[in-house]
């Protein structure tokens, strides 16, 4: 390994990779392109290993390595099996898989193999540096950063099933119970239809877009500029004002924003888009719990079943998926009840929310919560109970 006394450190992110702790193993052409880049910066101090798609290198090469960037060719079985051998020999090693082309199935398989992140080929130095910082700082024993706060993601079975309304009410209830002194933040990652800020009456002078564009230049000052303080005690990072294609966002960008917020706040809630991407799957896999919201319609239940299967396929344990049944009618002979939903999806329902329909929409149109317009009814009390279980660590 090289004799670098210290590999890189960026403003607002003090995560470090010290001497001998970074290795980049890839084909000769990709290494040559990276090393000749004018933007290579401190990445040039890494140990580079020229490696064929299915080649092997000595186990001792990785004895002191903390982060390995490894080119993977999914067309070569030996390239995939190499990851498992490395993981078995070095269980604490953080692996970033470098891929020329990705898809959801491939990312799912790599997550199961123990890969921490996925990088693009050819290498983009700025993005790769941010990813290395992120995966290295996730080790609490070796990071100078505070521990990352619990993260809860909200997943909709279908669009329009009431997920964002649930999330704003839940954030308010959690803010009232916060004992960390760091507060609660909602990150709106619904890049094409996010309404979190609007639902609580917030204007959006600075949105998520500014944080994503900052890359590894993200710092506390910029994060603070994008935080909108609601009247309910929690903060919001709003979705972009303009529709943003989901594939324009890289896992490194999202990870940088999430880690910054999880270091700053005591609890982070994330509103995910309805359509799945590599980065949204990674967020769900890293979450303390996934709140899956479904109503009682056949279409919604069918899609909820598919989402449970998808989440399990990327390593999300079933007991981390928390079903919330929304918009159940209050009547004696309703067609579908909570027990029916639990049986259909083979998962426990942790909360049942009444159908508030027009009353909830009217409150949201005014930028208010339901408790402001109709008081603390059963919908509000149920979400408050969910918040209590989250705060107590039993959800």
Coordinates of C-alpha atoms in Angstrom, one line a residue:
X1 CA 0.0 0.0 0.0
X2 CA 1.0 3.6 -0.5
X3 CA 2.5 5.7 2.3
X4 CA -0.3 8.3 2.5
X5 CA -0.5 9.6 6.0
X6 CA -4.1 10.6 5.5
X7 CA -6.5 10.2 2.5
X8 CA -9.1 12.7 2.0
X9 CA -11.2 15.0 4.2
X10 CA -13.9 17.4 3.0
X11 CA -15.5 20.5 4.6
X12 CA -18.5 19.4 6.6
X13 CA -17.5 15.8 6.5
X14 CA -14.5 14.7 8.6
X15 CA -14.6 11.1 7.6
X16 CA -11.1 9.9 6.9
X17 CA -9.4 6.9 5.2
X18 CA -5.9 6.6 6.5
X19 CA -2.7 5.1 5.2
X20 CA -3.3 1.8 3.4
X21 CA -7.1 1.8 3.9
X22 CA -8.2 2.4 0.3
X23 CA -7.8 0.0 -2.7
X24 CA -9.2 0.5 -6.2
X25 CA -9.2 -2.8 -8.2
X26 CA -10.3 -2.5 -11.8
X27 CA -9.3 -3.1 -15.4
X28 CA -6.2 -1.4 -16.7
X29 CA -8.1 0.9 -18.9
X30 CA -10.4 2.2 -16.2
X31 CA -7.5 2.7 -13.8
X32 CA -5.6 4.6 -16.4
X33 CA -8.5 6.9 -17.2
X34 CA -9.0 7.6 -13.5
X35 CA -5.4 8.3 -12.8
X36 CA -5.1 10.6 -15.8
X37 CA -8.1 12.7 -14.8
X38 CA -7.5 16.2 -13.7
X39 CA -10.2 15.9 -11.0
X40 CA -8.7 12.8 -9.4
X41 CA -7.6 14.8 -6.3
X42 CA -6.7 12.6 -3.3
X43 CA -8.0 9.5 -5.0
X44 CA -4.6 9.4 -6.7
X45 CA -3.1 8.3 -3.3
X46 CA -5.1 5.1 -3.3
X47 CA -3.5 1.7 -4.0
X48 CA -4.4 0.7 -7.5
X49 CA -4.7 -3.0 -8.6
X50 CA -5.0 -3.8 -12.3
X51 CA -7.5 -6.7 -12.4
X52 CA -9.3 -8.6 -15.1
X53 CA -13.0 -9.1 -14.9
X54 CA -12.7 -12.5 -13.2
X55 CA -9.1 -12.2 -11.9
X56 CA -8.0 -12.8 -8.3
X57 CA -5.6 -11.0 -6.1
X58 CA -3.8 -12.1 -3.0
X59 CA -5.9 -12.0 0.2
X60 CA -3.1 -10.2 2.1
X61 CA -3.5 -7.2 -0.3
X62 CA -6.7 -6.4 1.7
X63 CA -5.4 -7.0 5.2
X64 CA -5.3 -3.3 6.1
X65 CA -7.9 -2.1 3.6
X66 CA -11.0 -0.5 4.9
X67 CA -12.7 0.4 1.6
X68 CA -12.4 -1.6 -1.6
X69 CA -13.6 -0.3 -4.9
X70 CA -13.9 -3.4 -7.1
X71 CA -14.9 -3.7 -10.7
X72 CA -17.6 -6.3 -11.2
X73 CA -18.6 -7.8 -14.5
X74 CA -22.1 -9.4 -14.1
X75 CA -21.6 -11.5 -17.3
X76 CA -18.8 -13.4 -15.6
X77 CA -19.8 -15.7 -12.7
X78 CA -16.3 -15.7 -11.3
X79 CA -16.5 -11.9 -11.0
X80 CA -19.6 -12.2 -8.9
X81 CA -18.4 -15.1 -6.7
X82 CA -15.2 -13.2 -6.1
X83 CA -17.2 -10.8 -3.9
X84 CA -18.3 -13.5 -1.6
X85 CA -14.8 -14.9 -1.2
X86 CA -13.5 -11.4 -0.3
X87 CA -16.4 -10.9 2.1
X88 CA -15.7 -14.2 3.8
X89 CA -12.0 -13.4 4.2
X90 CA -12.6 -9.8 5.3
X91 CA -16.0 -9.4 6.8
X92 CA -15.5 -5.8 8.0
X93 CA -14.4 -4.6 4.6
X94 CA -16.6 -2.0 2.9
X95 CA -17.0 -2.9 -0.8
X96 CA -18.1 -0.5 -3.5
X97 CA -19.0 -2.4 -6.7
X98 CA -17.9 -0.6 -9.9
X99 CA -20.3 -1.4 -12.8
X100 CA -20.5 -0.3 -16.4
X101 CA -24.3 -0.9 -16.4
X102 CA -26.8 -1.4 -13.5
X103 CA -30.3 -2.6 -13.1
X104 CA -32.6 -3.3 -10.2
X105 CA -32.0 -7.1 -10.3
X106 CA -28.2 -6.7 -10.3
X107 CA -28.3 -4.2 -7.4
X108 CA -30.5 -6.6 -5.4
X109 CA -28.0 -9.4 -6.0
X110 CA -25.0 -7.3 -5.0
X111 CA -26.7 -6.1 -1.8
X112 CA -27.2 -9.7 -0.9
X113 CA -23.5 -10.3 -1.5
X114 CA -22.7 -7.6 1.1
X115 CA -21.8 -4.7 -1.2
X116 CA -22.1 -1.3 0.5
X117 CA -22.6 0.9 -2.6
X118 CA -22.5 0.9 -6.4
X119 CA -20.2 3.2 -8.5
X120 CA -20.4 4.0 -12.2
X121 CA -17.8 3.0 -14.8
X122 CA -16.0 4.8 -16.2
X123 CA -15.2 6.4 -12.8
X124 CA -16.4 9.9 -12.0
X125 CA -13.8 11.0 -9.4
X126 CA -16.0 13.5 -7.5
X127 CA -18.8 11.0 -7.2
X128 CA -16.5 8.1 -6.3
X129 CA -14.8 10.2 -3.6
X130 CA -18.2 11.1 -2.0
X131 CA -19.2 7.4 -2.0
X132 CA -15.9 6.4 -0.3
X133 CA -16.4 9.0 2.4
X134 CA -20.0 7.8 2.9
X135 CA -19.3 4.1 3.3
X136 CA -16.2 4.8 5.5
X137 CA -18.1 7.1 7.8
X138 CA -20.8 4.5 8.4
X139 CA -18.3 2.6 10.6
X140 CA -18.9 4.1 14.1
X141 CA -15.7 2.7 15.5
X142 CA -13.5 4.4 12.9
X143 CA -15.5 7.6 12.1
X144 CA -15.1 11.0 13.7
X145 CA -18.7 11.7 12.9
X146 CA -21.6 11.4 15.4
X147 CA -23.7 8.2 15.0
X148 CA -26.4 8.2 12.3
X149 CA -29.9 8.8 13.6
X150 CA -32.7 6.2 13.0
X151 CA -34.3 6.5 9.6
X152 CA -37.8 5.5 8.8
X153 CA -39.0 5.4 5.2
X154 CA -42.6 5.7 4.0
X155 CA -43.5 3.5 1.0
X156 CA -46.8 3.8 -0.9
X157 CA -48.4 0.7 -2.4
X158 CA -49.9 2.9 -5.1
X159 CA -50.0 6.6 -5.7
X160 CA -52.6 8.6 -3.8
X161 CA -53.0 6.1 -0.9
X162 CA -52.3 8.8 1.7
X163 CA -48.6 8.2 2.5
X164 CA -47.6 11.9 2.6
X165 CA -50.5 12.8 4.9
X166 CA -49.5 10.1 7.3
X167 CA -45.9 11.2 7.2
X168 CA -46.6 14.8 8.1
X169 CA -48.8 13.8 11.0
X170 CA -46.3 11.3 12.2
X171 CA -43.5 13.8 12.0
X172 CA -45.5 16.2 14.2
X173 CA -46.2 13.5 16.7
X174 CA -42.5 12.4 16.9
X175 CA -41.4 16.1 17.2
X176 CA -43.5 16.3 20.3
X177 CA -41.8 13.3 21.8
X178 CA -38.2 14.1 20.8
X179 CA -35.8 13.7 23.7
X180 CA -32.6 13.8 21.7
X181 CA -32.4 17.6 21.4
X182 CA -31.7 17.2 17.7
X183 CA -35.3 17.2 16.4
X184 CA -37.1 15.5 13.6
X185 CA -36.7 16.0 9.8
X186 CA -38.7 14.9 6.8
X187 CA -36.8 14.4 3.6
X188 CA -39.1 14.5 0.5
X189 CA -37.5 12.2 -2.1
X190 CA -40.6 12.0 -4.2
X191 CA -38.8 13.9 -7.0
X192 CA -41.7 14.1 -9.3
X193 CA -44.7 14.7 -7.1
X194 CA -43.5 15.6 -3.6
X195 CA -46.0 17.6 -1.5
X196 CA -44.6 17.4 2.0
X197 CA -43.8 21.1 2.3
X198 CA -47.1 22.1 0.7
X199 CA -49.1 19.9 3.1
X200 CA -47.8 21.9 6.1
X201 CA -47.9 25.3 4.5
X202 CA -44.2 25.9 3.7
X203 CA -42.7 27.9 0.9
X204 CA -39.7 26.4 -0.8
X205 CA -36.9 28.9 -1.5
X206 CA -34.3 26.2 -1.4
X207 CA -35.1 22.6 -2.2
X208 CA -33.4 19.2 -2.3
X209 CA -32.0 20.1 -5.8
X210 CA -29.4 22.4 -4.2
X211 CA -28.2 19.6 -1.9
X212 CA -28.0 17.1 -4.7
X213 CA -26.0 19.4 -6.9
X214 CA -23.5 20.2 -4.2
X215 CA -22.0 16.6 -4.3
X216 CA -19.0 16.4 -2.0
X217 CA -19.2 20.1 -1.4
X218 CA -22.2 19.6 0.8
X219 CA -21.7 21.3 4.2
X220 CA -23.7 22.5 7.2
X221 CA -24.4 25.9 5.8
X222 CA -25.9 24.6 2.6
X223 CA -27.9 21.9 4.5
X224 CA -29.3 24.6 6.9
X225 CA -30.3 26.8 4.0
X226 CA -32.6 24.0 2.7
X227 CA -34.2 23.2 6.0
X228 CA -37.8 24.5 6.3
X229 CA -39.1 24.7 9.9
X230 CA -42.8 23.8 10.1
X231 CA -45.2 25.1 12.7
X232 CA -45.4 21.6 14.1
X233 CA -41.9 21.3 15.5
X234 CA -40.2 19.4 12.6
X235 CA -38.1 20.4 9.7
X236 CA -38.6 19.6 6.0
X237 CA -36.2 19.3 3.0
X238 CA -38.6 19.9 0.1
X239 CA -38.8 18.0 -3.1
X240 CA -37.5 19.9 -6.2
X241 CA -39.9 22.5 -7.6
X242 CA -39.5 21.1 -11.1
X243 CA -40.0 17.4 -12.0
X244 CA -36.6 15.6 -11.9
X245 CA -36.1 12.3 -13.7
X246 CA -35.3 9.6 -11.1
X247 CA -32.3 8.3 -13.1
X248 CA -30.6 11.7 -12.9
X249 CA -29.9 11.2 -9.3
X250 CA -26.9 9.0 -8.2
X251 CA -26.7 6.8 -5.1
X252 CA -23.8 8.9 -4.0
X253 CA -25.7 12.2 -4.1
X254 CA -28.6 10.7 -2.1
X255 CA -26.4 9.1 0.4
X256 CA -24.5 12.3 1.0
X257 CA -27.7 14.2 1.8
X258 CA -29.1 11.5 3.9
X259 CA -26.0 11.1 6.0
X260 CA -25.8 14.9 6.5
X261 CA -29.4 14.9 7.8
X262 CA -29.0 11.8 10.0
X263 CA -26.0 13.4 11.7
X264 CA -27.9 16.6 12.3
X265 CA -31.3 15.3 13.5
X266 CA -32.4 12.8 16.0
X267 CA -34.9 11.1 13.7
X268 CA -35.2 11.3 9.9
X269 CA -38.4 10.3 8.0
X270 CA -38.1 9.8 4.2
X271 CA -40.9 10.0 1.7
X272 CA -39.9 7.7 -1.2
X273 CA -41.2 7.9 -4.8
X274 CA -43.7 5.4 -6.0
X275 CA -41.4 4.1 -8.7
X276 CA -38.3 2.1 -7.6
X277 CA -34.7 2.9 -8.4
X278 CA -31.4 1.6 -7.2
X279 CA -31.0 4.4 -4.7
X280 CA -34.5 4.1 -3.3
X281 CA -33.9 0.4 -2.8
X282 CA -30.7 1.1 -0.9
X283 CA -32.5 3.6 1.3
X284 CA -35.2 1.1 2.2
X285 CA -32.5 -1.6 3.0
X286 CA -30.7 0.8 5.3
X287 CA -33.8 2.0 7.1
X288 CA -34.7 1.2 10.7
X289 CA -38.2 0.3 9.5
X290 CA -40.2 0.7 6.3
X291 CA -43.7 2.0 6.7
X292 CA -45.7 0.4 3.9
X293 CA -49.0 2.2 3.4
X294 CA -51.9 0.5 1.6
X295 CA -55.6 1.1 1.4
X296 CA -58.1 -1.7 1.1
X297 CA -58.5 -1.7 -2.7
X298 CA -57.5 -4.8 -4.6
X299 CA -55.1 -2.8 -6.7
X300 CA -53.4 -1.3 -3.7
X301 CA -53.1 -4.7 -1.9
X302 CA -51.7 -6.4 -5.0
X303 CA -49.0 -3.7 -5.3
X304 CA -48.3 -3.9 -1.6
X305 CA -47.6 -7.6 -2.0
X306 CA -45.2 -6.9 -4.9
X307 CA -43.4 -4.3 -2.8
X308 CA -43.0 -6.7 0.1
X309 CA -41.4 -9.2 -2.2
X310 CA -39.1 -6.6 -3.7
X311 CA -38.0 -5.4 -0.4
X312 CA -37.3 -8.9 0.9
X313 CA -35.3 -9.6 -2.2
X314 CA -32.8 -6.8 -1.4
X315 CA -32.3 -8.0 2.2
X316 CA -35.0 -6.1 4.1
X317 CA -36.2 -8.4 6.8
X318 CA -40.0 -9.0 6.9
X319 CA -40.2 -7.8 10.5
X320 CA -38.8 -4.4 9.4
X321 CA -41.7 -3.9 7.0
X322 CA -44.6 -2.2 9.0
X323 CA -48.0 -2.3 7.3
X324 CA -50.3 0.7 7.8
X325 CA -53.8 0.2 6.6
X326 CA -55.2 3.5 5.5
X327 CA -58.7 4.7 4.6
X328 CA -60.6 1.8 6.2
X329 CA -64.3 2.6 6.4
X330 CA -66.0 2.7 9.8
X331 CA -68.9 0.5 9.3
X332 CA -70.2 -2.8 10.7
X333 CA -70.0 -4.9 7.5
X334 CA -67.1 -3.3 5.6
X335 CA -65.8 -5.4 2.8
X336 CA -62.1 -5.6 3.8
X337 CA -60.7 -5.2 7.3
X338 CA -57.3 -5.1 8.9
X339 CA -57.3 -8.9 9.5
X340 CA -58.0 -9.5 5.8
X341 CA -55.1 -7.2 4.8
X342 CA -52.7 -8.9 7.2
X343 CA -53.8 -12.4 5.9
X344 CA -53.6 -11.3 2.2
X345 CA -50.1 -9.9 2.6
X346 CA -48.8 -12.3 5.2
X347 CA -47.6 -9.5 7.4
X348 CA -48.8 -7.8 10.6
X349 CA -50.7 -4.5 10.4
X350 CA -49.3 -2.1 13.0
X351 CA -51.9 0.6 12.5
X352 CA -55.4 1.1 11.0
X353 CA -56.3 4.7 9.9
X354 CA -59.9 5.8 9.3
X355 CA -60.9 7.2 6.0
X356 CA -60.9 11.0 6.6
X357 CA -61.4 11.8 2.9
X358 CA -62.6 15.4 2.5
X359 CA -61.7 16.6 5.9
X360 CA -58.0 15.6 5.4
X361 CA -57.9 17.1 1.9
X362 CA -59.4 20.3 3.2
X363 CA -56.7 20.6 5.9
X364 CA -53.9 19.9 3.5
X365 CA -55.2 22.5 1.1
X366 CA -54.8 25.0 3.9
X367 CA -51.3 23.8 4.9
X368 CA -52.7 22.4 8.1
X369 CA -52.8 19.1 10.0
X370 CA -56.1 17.4 10.7
X371 CA -55.8 18.2 14.4
X372 CA -56.0 21.9 13.5
X373 CA -59.3 21.6 11.8
X374 CA -61.3 18.8 13.4
X375 CA -59.3 18.2 16.6
X376 CA -57.6 15.0 17.9
X377 CA -59.8 12.5 16.3
X378 CA -59.2 8.7 15.8
X379 CA -56.9 9.2 12.8
X380 CA -54.7 11.6 14.7
X381 CA -54.7 9.4 17.9
X382 CA -53.7 6.3 15.9
X383 CA -50.7 8.1 14.3
X384 CA -49.8 9.5 17.7
X385 CA -49.8 5.9 19.0
X386 CA -47.4 4.8 16.2
X387 CA -45.1 7.7 17.1
X388 CA -45.2 6.6 20.7
X389 CA -44.1 3.1 19.7
X390 CA -41.3 4.5 17.5
X391 CA -40.1 6.8 20.3
X392 CA -40.1 3.8 22.7
X393 CA -38.2 1.7 20.2
X394 CA -40.9 -1.0 20.0
X395 CA -42.0 -0.5 16.4

